[in-house]
PDB file of N, CA and C in Angstrom:
ATOM      1  N   UNK D 872       0.803  -1.178   0.000  1.00 92.00           N
ATOM      2  CA  UNK D 872       0.000   0.000   0.000  1.00 92.00           C
ATOM      3  C   UNK D 872       0.855   1.254   0.000  1.00 92.00           C
ATOM      4  N   UNK D 873       1.989   1.181   0.659  1.00 94.00           N
ATOM      5  CA  UNK D 873       2.815   2.387   0.713  1.00 94.00           C
ATOM      6  C   UNK D 873       3.342   2.767  -0.665  1.00 94.00           C
ATOM      7  N   UNK D 874       3.610   1.800  -1.511  1.00 94.00           N
ATOM      8  CA  UNK D 874       4.078   2.116  -2.869  1.00 94.00           C
ATOM      9  C   UNK D 874       2.983   2.849  -3.639  1.00 94.00           C
ATOM     10  N   UNK D 875       1.765   2.338  -3.593  1.00 94.00           N
ATOM     11  CA  UNK D 875       0.650   2.983  -4.290  1.00 94.00           C
ATOM     12  C   UNK D 875       0.351   4.348  -3.680  1.00 94.00           C
ATOM     13  N   UNK D 876       0.412   4.435  -2.365  1.00 95.00           N
ATOM     14  CA  UNK D 876       0.163   5.691  -1.663  1.00 95.00           C
ATOM     15  C   UNK D 876       1.206   6.739  -2.057  1.00 95.00           C
ATOM     16  N   UNK D 877       2.457   6.343  -2.046  1.00 95.00           N
ATOM     17  CA  UNK D 877       3.527   7.286  -2.394  1.00 95.00           C
ATOM     18  C   UNK D 877       3.462   7.702  -3.859  1.00 95.00           C
ATOM     19  N   UNK D 878       3.071   6.787  -4.730  1.00 91.00           N
ATOM     20  CA  UNK D 878       2.911   7.147  -6.138  1.00 91.00           C
ATOM     21  C   UNK D 878       1.786   8.161  -6.296  1.00 91.00           C
ATOM     22  N   UNK D 879       0.669   7.926  -5.635  1.00 92.00           N
ATOM     23  CA  UNK D 879      -0.460   8.859  -5.701  1.00 92.00           C
ATOM     24  C   UNK D 879      -0.064  10.222  -5.135  1.00 92.00           C
ATOM     25  N   UNK D 880       0.725  10.207  -4.074  1.00 93.00           N
ATOM     26  CA  UNK D 880       1.214  11.462  -3.495  1.00 93.00           C
ATOM     27  C   UNK D 880       2.136  12.184  -4.477  1.00 93.00           C
ATOM     28  N   UNK D 881       3.014  11.429  -5.126  1.00 92.00           N
ATOM     29  CA  UNK D 881       3.915  11.982  -6.138  1.00 92.00           C
ATOM     30  C   UNK D 881       3.118  12.632  -7.279  1.00 92.00           C
ATOM     31  N   UNK D 882       2.008  12.004  -7.648  1.00 87.00           N
ATOM     32  CA  UNK D 882       1.153  12.527  -8.723  1.00 87.00           C
ATOM     33  C   UNK D 882       0.231  13.639  -8.219  1.00 87.00           C
ATOM     34  N   UNK D 883       0.377  13.997  -6.943  1.00 90.00           N
ATOM     35  CA  UNK D 883      -0.394  15.064  -6.308  1.00 90.00           C
ATOM     36  C   UNK D 883      -1.898  14.801  -6.328  1.00 90.00           C
ATOM     37  N   UNK D 884      -2.265  13.545  -6.116  1.00 89.00           N
ATOM     38  CA  UNK D 884      -3.669  13.173  -6.029  1.00 89.00           C
ATOM     39  C   UNK D 884      -4.174  13.433  -4.616  1.00 89.00           C
ATOM     40  N   UNK D 885      -5.460  13.553  -4.454  1.00 91.00           N
ATOM     41  CA  UNK D 885      -6.063  13.827  -3.149  1.00 91.00           C
ATOM     42  C   UNK D 885      -6.024  12.572  -2.283  1.00 91.00           C
ATOM     43  N   UNK D 886      -5.267  12.646  -1.209  1.00 93.00           N
ATOM     44  CA  UNK D 886      -5.138  11.524  -0.276  1.00 93.00           C
ATOM     45  C   UNK D 886      -5.719  11.884   1.088  1.00 93.00           C
ATOM     46  N   UNK D 887      -6.532  12.909   1.129  1.00 94.00           N
ATOM     47  CA  UNK D 887      -7.011  13.432   2.404  1.00 94.00           C
ATOM     48  C   UNK D 887      -8.053  12.550   3.087  1.00 94.00           C
ATOM     49  N   UNK D 888      -8.775  11.758   2.328  1.00 93.00           N
ATOM     50  CA  UNK D 888      -9.810  10.919   2.930  1.00 93.00           C
ATOM     51  C   UNK D 888      -9.188   9.649   3.501  1.00 93.00           C
ATOM     52  N   UNK D 889      -9.378   9.468   4.806  1.00 95.00           N
ATOM     53  CA  UNK D 889      -8.874   8.277   5.485  1.00 95.00           C
ATOM     54  C   UNK D 889      -9.971   7.717   6.374  1.00 95.00           C
ATOM     55  N   UNK D 890      -9.714   6.573   6.941  1.00 95.00           N
ATOM     56  CA  UNK D 890     -10.698   5.908   7.793  1.00 95.00           C
ATOM     57  C   UNK D 890     -10.018   5.488   9.096  1.00 95.00           C
ATOM     58  N   UNK D 891     -10.812   5.382  10.143  1.00 95.00           N
ATOM     59  CA  UNK D 891     -10.338   4.865  11.425  1.00 95.00           C
ATOM     60  C   UNK D 891     -10.295   3.341  11.322  1.00 95.00           C
ATOM     61  N   UNK D 892      -9.168   2.762  11.603  1.00 95.00           N
ATOM     62  CA  UNK D 892      -9.012   1.317  11.461  1.00 95.00           C
ATOM     63  C   UNK D 892      -9.243   0.559  12.767  1.00 95.00           C
ATOM     64  N   UNK D 893      -9.766   1.221  13.775  1.00 94.00           N
ATOM     65  CA  UNK D 893      -9.911   0.583  15.083  1.00 94.00           C
ATOM     66  C   UNK D 893     -10.905  -0.577  15.090  1.00 94.00           C
ATOM     67  N   UNK D 894     -11.730  -0.711  14.056  1.00 93.00           N
ATOM     68  CA  UNK D 894     -12.633  -1.863  13.973  1.00 93.00           C
ATOM     69  C   UNK D 894     -11.875  -3.158  13.695  1.00 93.00           C
ATOM     70  N   UNK D 895     -10.650  -3.047  13.218  1.00 95.00           N
ATOM     71  CA  UNK D 895      -9.830  -4.227  12.950  1.00 95.00           C
ATOM     72  C   UNK D 895      -9.036  -4.580  14.201  1.00 95.00           C
ATOM     73  N   UNK D 896      -9.224  -5.786  14.695  1.00 96.00           N
ATOM     74  CA  UNK D 896      -8.576  -6.202  15.938  1.00 96.00           C
ATOM     75  C   UNK D 896      -7.052  -6.262  15.817  1.00 96.00           C
ATOM     76  N   UNK D 897      -6.533  -6.379  14.613  1.00 95.00           N
ATOM     77  CA  UNK D 897      -5.088  -6.467  14.414  1.00 95.00           C
ATOM     78  C   UNK D 897      -4.486  -5.159  13.891  1.00 95.00           C
ATOM     79  N   UNK D 898      -5.177  -4.057  14.087  1.00 94.00           N
ATOM     80  CA  UNK D 898      -4.675  -2.757  13.644  1.00 94.00           C
ATOM     81  C   UNK D 898      -3.311  -2.451  14.251  1.00 94.00           C
ATOM     82  N   UNK D 899      -3.077  -2.902  15.467  1.00 95.00           N
ATOM     83  CA  UNK D 899      -1.805  -2.675  16.143  1.00 95.00           C
ATOM     84  C   UNK D 899      -0.620  -3.310  15.441  1.00 95.00           C
ATOM     85  N   UNK D 900      -0.867  -4.217  14.520  1.00 95.00           N
ATOM     86  CA  UNK D 900       0.208  -4.869  13.769  1.00 95.00           C
ATOM     87  C   UNK D 900       0.641  -4.079  12.542  1.00 95.00           C
ATOM     88  N   UNK D 901      -0.035  -2.976  12.255  1.00 95.00           N
ATOM     89  CA  UNK D 901       0.338  -2.133  11.123  1.00 95.00           C
ATOM     90  C   UNK D 901       1.538  -1.294  11.536  1.00 95.00           C
ATOM     91  N   UNK D 902       2.598  -1.347  10.773  1.00 95.00           N
ATOM     92  CA  UNK D 902       3.797  -0.562  11.067  1.00 95.00           C
ATOM     93  C   UNK D 902       3.461   0.921  11.002  1.00 95.00           C
ATOM     94  N   UNK D 903       4.094   1.705  11.878  1.00 95.00           N
ATOM     95  CA  UNK D 903       3.826   3.146  11.913  1.00 95.00           C
ATOM     96  C   UNK D 903       4.059   3.807  10.563  1.00 95.00           C
ATOM     97  N   UNK D 904       5.087   3.376   9.837  1.00 96.00           N
ATOM     98  CA  UNK D 904       5.407   3.994   8.559  1.00 96.00           C
ATOM     99  C   UNK D 904       4.373   3.663   7.478  1.00 96.00           C
ATOM    100  N   UNK D 905       3.533   2.663   7.716  1.00 95.00           N
ATOM    101  CA  UNK D 905       2.524   2.262   6.731  1.00 95.00           C
ATOM    102  C   UNK D 905       1.110   2.661   7.136  1.00 95.00           C
ATOM    103  N   UNK D 906       0.949   3.230   8.315  1.00 96.00           N
ATOM    104  CA  UNK D 906      -0.387   3.496   8.844  1.00 96.00           C
ATOM    105  C   UNK D 906      -1.189   4.469   7.978  1.00 96.00           C
ATOM    106  N   UNK D 907      -0.606   5.578   7.570  1.00 96.00           N
ATOM    107  CA  UNK D 907      -1.337   6.530   6.725  1.00 96.00           C
ATOM    108  C   UNK D 907      -1.772   5.892   5.411  1.00 96.00           C
ATOM    109  N   UNK D 908      -0.891   5.102   4.821  1.00 96.00           N
ATOM    110  CA  UNK D 908      -1.216   4.434   3.558  1.00 96.00           C
ATOM    111  C   UNK D 908      -2.360   3.444   3.743  1.00 96.00           C
ATOM    112  N   UNK D 909      -2.349   2.708   4.831  1.00 96.00           N
ATOM    113  CA  UNK D 909      -3.413   1.740   5.090  1.00 96.00           C
ATOM    114  C   UNK D 909      -4.753   2.440   5.336  1.00 96.00           C
ATOM    115  N   UNK D 910      -4.737   3.519   6.108  1.00 96.00           N
ATOM    116  CA  UNK D 910      -5.975   4.268   6.372  1.00 96.00           C
ATOM    117  C   UNK D 910      -6.557   4.802   5.072  1.00 96.00           C
ATOM    118  N   UNK D 911      -5.700   5.296   4.224  1.00 96.00           N
ATOM    119  CA  UNK D 911      -6.138   5.821   2.929  1.00 96.00           C
ATOM    120  C   UNK D 911      -6.667   4.697   2.032  1.00 96.00           C
ATOM    121  N   UNK D 912      -5.932   3.587   1.952  1.00 95.00           N
ATOM    122  CA  UNK D 912      -6.305   2.496   1.046  1.00 95.00           C
ATOM    123  C   UNK D 912      -7.639   1.862   1.429  1.00 95.00           C
ATOM    124  N   UNK D 913      -7.887   1.717   2.722  1.00 95.00           N
ATOM    125  CA  UNK D 913      -9.166   1.155   3.160  1.00 95.00           C
ATOM    126  C   UNK D 913     -10.295   2.128   2.821  1.00 95.00           C
ATOM    127  N   UNK D 914     -10.101   3.419   3.112  1.00 94.00           N
ATOM    128  CA  UNK D 914     -11.133   4.417   2.806  1.00 94.00           C
ATOM    129  C   UNK D 914     -11.402   4.498   1.309  1.00 94.00           C
ATOM    130  N   UNK D 915     -10.359   4.411   0.496  1.00 92.00           N
ATOM    131  CA  UNK D 915     -10.507   4.498  -0.959  1.00 92.00           C
ATOM    132  C   UNK D 915     -11.108   3.229  -1.551  1.00 92.00           C
ATOM    133  N   UNK D 916     -11.224   2.165  -0.741  1.00 91.00           N
ATOM    134  CA  UNK D 916     -11.784   0.909  -1.230  1.00 91.00           C
ATOM    135  C   UNK D 916     -10.796   0.059  -1.993  1.00 91.00           C
ATOM    136  N   UNK D 917      -9.524   0.407  -1.900  1.00 93.00           N
ATOM    137  CA  UNK D 917      -8.500  -0.347  -2.614  1.00 93.00           C
ATOM    138  C   UNK D 917      -8.232  -1.678  -1.924  1.00 93.00           C
ATOM    139  N   UNK D 918      -8.271  -1.667  -0.605  1.00 93.00           N
ATOM    140  CA  UNK D 918      -8.124  -2.917   0.137  1.00 93.00           C
ATOM    141  C   UNK D 918      -9.289  -3.064   1.098  1.00 93.00           C
ATOM    142  N   UNK D 919      -9.516  -4.300   1.482  1.00 89.00           N
ATOM    143  CA  UNK D 919     -10.554  -4.636   2.449  1.00 89.00           C
ATOM    144  C   UNK D 919      -9.926  -5.597   3.435  1.00 89.00           C
ATOM    145  N   UNK D 920     -10.550  -5.773   4.559  1.00 88.00           N
ATOM    146  CA  UNK D 920     -10.046  -6.739   5.523  1.00 88.00           C
ATOM    147  C   UNK D 920     -10.213  -8.165   5.027  1.00 88.00           C
ATOM    148  N   UNK D 921      -9.404  -9.045   5.584  1.00 90.00           N
ATOM    149  CA  UNK D 921      -9.569 -10.468   5.258  1.00 90.00           C
ATOM    150  C   UNK D 921     -10.877 -10.988   5.823  1.00 90.00           C
ATOM    151  N   UNK D 922     -11.239 -10.452   6.981  1.00 92.00           N
ATOM    152  CA  UNK D 922     -12.529 -10.738   7.603  1.00 92.00           C
ATOM    153  C   UNK D 922     -13.096  -9.384   8.031  1.00 92.00           C
ATOM    154  N   UNK D 923     -14.316  -9.344   8.518  1.00 92.00           N
ATOM    155  CA  UNK D 923     -14.851  -8.055   8.969  1.00 92.00           C
ATOM    156  C   UNK D 923     -14.076  -7.429  10.133  1.00 92.00           C
ATOM    157  N   UNK D 924     -13.279  -8.237  10.847  1.00 94.00           N
ATOM    158  CA  UNK D 924     -12.562  -7.712  12.013  1.00 94.00           C
ATOM    159  C   UNK D 924     -11.041  -7.817  11.924  1.00 94.00           C
ATOM    160  N   UNK D 925     -10.517  -8.340  10.824  1.00 95.00           N
ATOM    161  CA  UNK D 925      -9.053  -8.433  10.678  1.00 95.00           C
ATOM    162  C   UNK D 925      -8.630  -7.923   9.306  1.00 95.00           C
ATOM    163  N   UNK D 926      -7.455  -7.295   9.306  1.00 94.00           N
ATOM    164  CA  UNK D 926      -6.903  -6.783   8.049  1.00 94.00           C
ATOM    165  C   UNK D 926      -5.596  -7.508   7.690  1.00 94.00           C
ATOM    166  N   UNK D 927      -5.003  -8.196   8.642  1.00 93.00           N
ATOM    167  CA  UNK D 927      -3.798  -9.018   8.482  1.00 93.00           C
ATOM    168  C   UNK D 927      -2.666  -8.228   7.802  1.00 93.00           C
ATOM    169  N   UNK D 928      -2.220  -7.146   8.416  1.00 92.00           N
ATOM    170  CA  UNK D 928      -1.209  -6.298   7.784  1.00 92.00           C
ATOM    171  C   UNK D 928       0.162  -6.952   7.629  1.00 92.00           C
ATOM    172  N   UNK D 929       0.461  -7.946   8.424  1.00 91.00           N
ATOM    173  CA  UNK D 929       1.759  -8.613   8.324  1.00 91.00           C
ATOM    174  C   UNK D 929       1.658  -9.932   7.552  1.00 91.00           C
ATOM    175  N   UNK D 930       0.499 -10.206   6.965  1.00 91.00           N
ATOM    176  CA  UNK D 930       0.279 -11.457   6.247  1.00 91.00           C
ATOM    177  C   UNK D 930       0.840 -11.424   4.837  1.00 91.00           C
ATOM    178  N   UNK D 931       0.767 -12.534   4.185  1.00 93.00           N
ATOM    179  CA  UNK D 931       1.204 -12.673   2.803  1.00 93.00           C
ATOM    180  C   UNK D 931      -0.015 -12.619   1.898  1.00 93.00           C
ATOM    181  N   UNK D 932       0.062 -11.810   0.869  1.00 91.00           N
ATOM    182  CA  UNK D 932      -1.053 -11.675  -0.073  1.00 91.00           C
ATOM    183  C   UNK D 932      -0.916 -12.689  -1.196  1.00 91.00           C
ATOM    184  N   UNK D 933      -2.049 -13.167  -1.678  1.00 93.00           N
ATOM    185  CA  UNK D 933      -2.040 -14.081  -2.814  1.00 93.00           C
ATOM    186  C   UNK D 933      -1.933 -13.272  -4.105  1.00 93.00           C
ATOM    187  N   UNK D 934      -1.649 -13.949  -5.173  1.00 96.00           N
ATOM    188  CA  UNK D 934      -1.595 -13.300  -6.481  1.00 96.00           C
ATOM    189  C   UNK D 934      -2.947 -12.673  -6.830  1.00 96.00           C
ATOM    190  N   UNK D 935      -4.017 -13.370  -6.510  1.00 95.00           N
ATOM    191  CA  UNK D 935      -5.365 -12.858  -6.791  1.00 95.00           C
ATOM    192  C   UNK D 935      -5.659 -11.592  -5.977  1.00 95.00           C
ATOM    193  N   UNK D 936      -5.228 -11.566  -4.718  1.00 93.00           N
ATOM    194  CA  UNK D 936      -5.449 -10.376  -3.893  1.00 93.00           C
ATOM    195  C   UNK D 936      -4.688  -9.175  -4.447  1.00 93.00           C
ATOM    196  N   UNK D 937      -3.459  -9.383  -4.857  1.00 94.00           N
ATOM    197  CA  UNK D 937      -2.651  -8.295  -5.428  1.00 94.00           C
ATOM    198  C   UNK D 937      -3.285  -7.811  -6.731  1.00 94.00           C
ATOM    199  N   UNK D 938      -3.773  -8.729  -7.547  1.00 95.00           N
ATOM    200  CA  UNK D 938      -4.432  -8.347  -8.804  1.00 95.00           C
ATOM    201  C   UNK D 938      -5.657  -7.475  -8.524  1.00 95.00           C
ATOM    202  N   UNK D 939      -6.432  -7.827  -7.503  1.00 93.00           N
ATOM    203  CA  UNK D 939      -7.612  -7.031  -7.155  1.00 93.00           C
ATOM    204  C   UNK D 939      -7.214  -5.653  -6.629  1.00 93.00           C
ATOM    205  N   UNK D 940      -6.135  -5.589  -5.866  1.00 94.00           N
ATOM    206  CA  UNK D 940      -5.654  -4.302  -5.355  1.00 94.00           C
ATOM    207  C   UNK D 940      -5.302  -3.388  -6.522  1.00 94.00           C
ATOM    208  N   UNK D 941      -4.540  -3.894  -7.474  1.00 94.00           N
ATOM    209  CA  UNK D 941      -4.174  -3.083  -8.637  1.00 94.00           C
ATOM    210  C   UNK D 941      -5.398  -2.715  -9.481  1.00 94.00           C
ATOM    211  N   UNK D 942      -6.318  -3.649  -9.636  1.00 93.00           N
ATOM    212  CA  UNK D 942      -7.545  -3.370 -10.394  1.00 93.00           C
ATOM    213  C   UNK D 942      -8.328  -2.234  -9.739  1.00 93.00           C
ATOM    214  N   UNK D 943      -8.531  -2.324  -8.435  1.00 92.00           N
ATOM    215  CA  UNK D 943      -9.266  -1.271  -7.728  1.00 92.00           C
ATOM    216  C   UNK D 943      -8.530   0.057  -7.782  1.00 92.00           C
ATOM    217  N   UNK D 944      -7.227   0.008  -7.626  1.00 93.00           N
ATOM    218  CA  UNK D 944      -6.425   1.237  -7.652  1.00 93.00           C
ATOM    219  C   UNK D 944      -6.551   1.933  -8.998  1.00 93.00           C
ATOM    220  N   UNK D 945      -6.425   1.171 -10.053  1.00 91.00           N
ATOM    221  CA  UNK D 945      -6.472   1.749 -11.404  1.00 91.00           C
ATOM    222  C   UNK D 945      -7.885   2.193 -11.770  1.00 91.00           C
ATOM    223  N   UNK D 946      -8.865   1.314 -11.581  1.00 89.00           N
ATOM    224  CA  UNK D 946     -10.224   1.614 -12.020  1.00 89.00           C
ATOM    225  C   UNK D 946     -10.970   2.549 -11.062  1.00 89.00           C
ATOM    226  N   UNK D 947     -10.880   2.279  -9.786  1.00 82.00           N
ATOM    227  CA  UNK D 947     -11.698   3.025  -8.831  1.00 82.00           C
ATOM    228  C   UNK D 947     -11.032   4.311  -8.341  1.00 82.00           C
ATOM    229  N   UNK D 948      -9.736   4.246  -8.040  1.00 79.00           N
ATOM    230  CA  UNK D 948      -9.085   5.445  -7.521  1.00 79.00           C
ATOM    231  C   UNK D 948      -8.567   6.338  -8.641  1.00 79.00           C
ATOM    232  N   UNK D 949      -7.764   5.789  -9.527  1.00 79.00           N
ATOM    233  CA  UNK D 949      -7.234   6.620 -10.620  1.00 79.00           C
ATOM    234  C   UNK D 949      -8.339   7.029 -11.583  1.00 79.00           C
ATOM    235  N   UNK D 950      -9.393   6.238 -11.650  1.00 73.00           N
ATOM    236  CA  UNK D 950     -10.516   6.567 -12.509  1.00 73.00           C
ATOM    237  C   UNK D 950     -11.277   7.807 -12.057  1.00 73.00           C
ATOM    238  N   UNK D 951     -11.131   8.178 -10.782  1.00 63.00           N
ATOM    239  CA  UNK D 951     -11.805   9.354 -10.240  1.00 63.00           C
ATOM    240  C   UNK D 951     -11.052  10.644 -10.560  1.00 63.00           C
ATOM    241  N   UNK D 952      -9.838  10.487 -11.020  1.00 55.00           N
ATOM    242  CA  UNK D 952      -9.004  11.661 -11.304  1.00 55.00           C
ATOM    243  C   UNK D 952      -9.411  12.255 -12.635  1.00 55.00           C
ATOM    244  N   UNK D 953      -9.609  13.542 -12.677  1.00 51.00           N
ATOM    245  CA  UNK D 953      -9.995  14.223 -13.924  1.00 51.00           C
ATOM    246  C   UNK D 953      -8.780  14.508 -14.773  1.00 51.00           C
TER     247      UNK D 953
END
């Protein structure tokens, strides 16, 4: 998420909308340097939790999950840019 977040920041896209991640029981496992990116990505709909209460920030993503992240980023987030 930090790579996509930093790229969007580099492109001067609006990253102001974020979400509170306290509904995820494993929020404490998100590294401090990645927290802003995760808050933004969840709010933007680029990523979702593995379950309604876990986001598994230290887990390994499958190829299908990464493909969906890129699909959402390109279609849903970059698609909103004029």
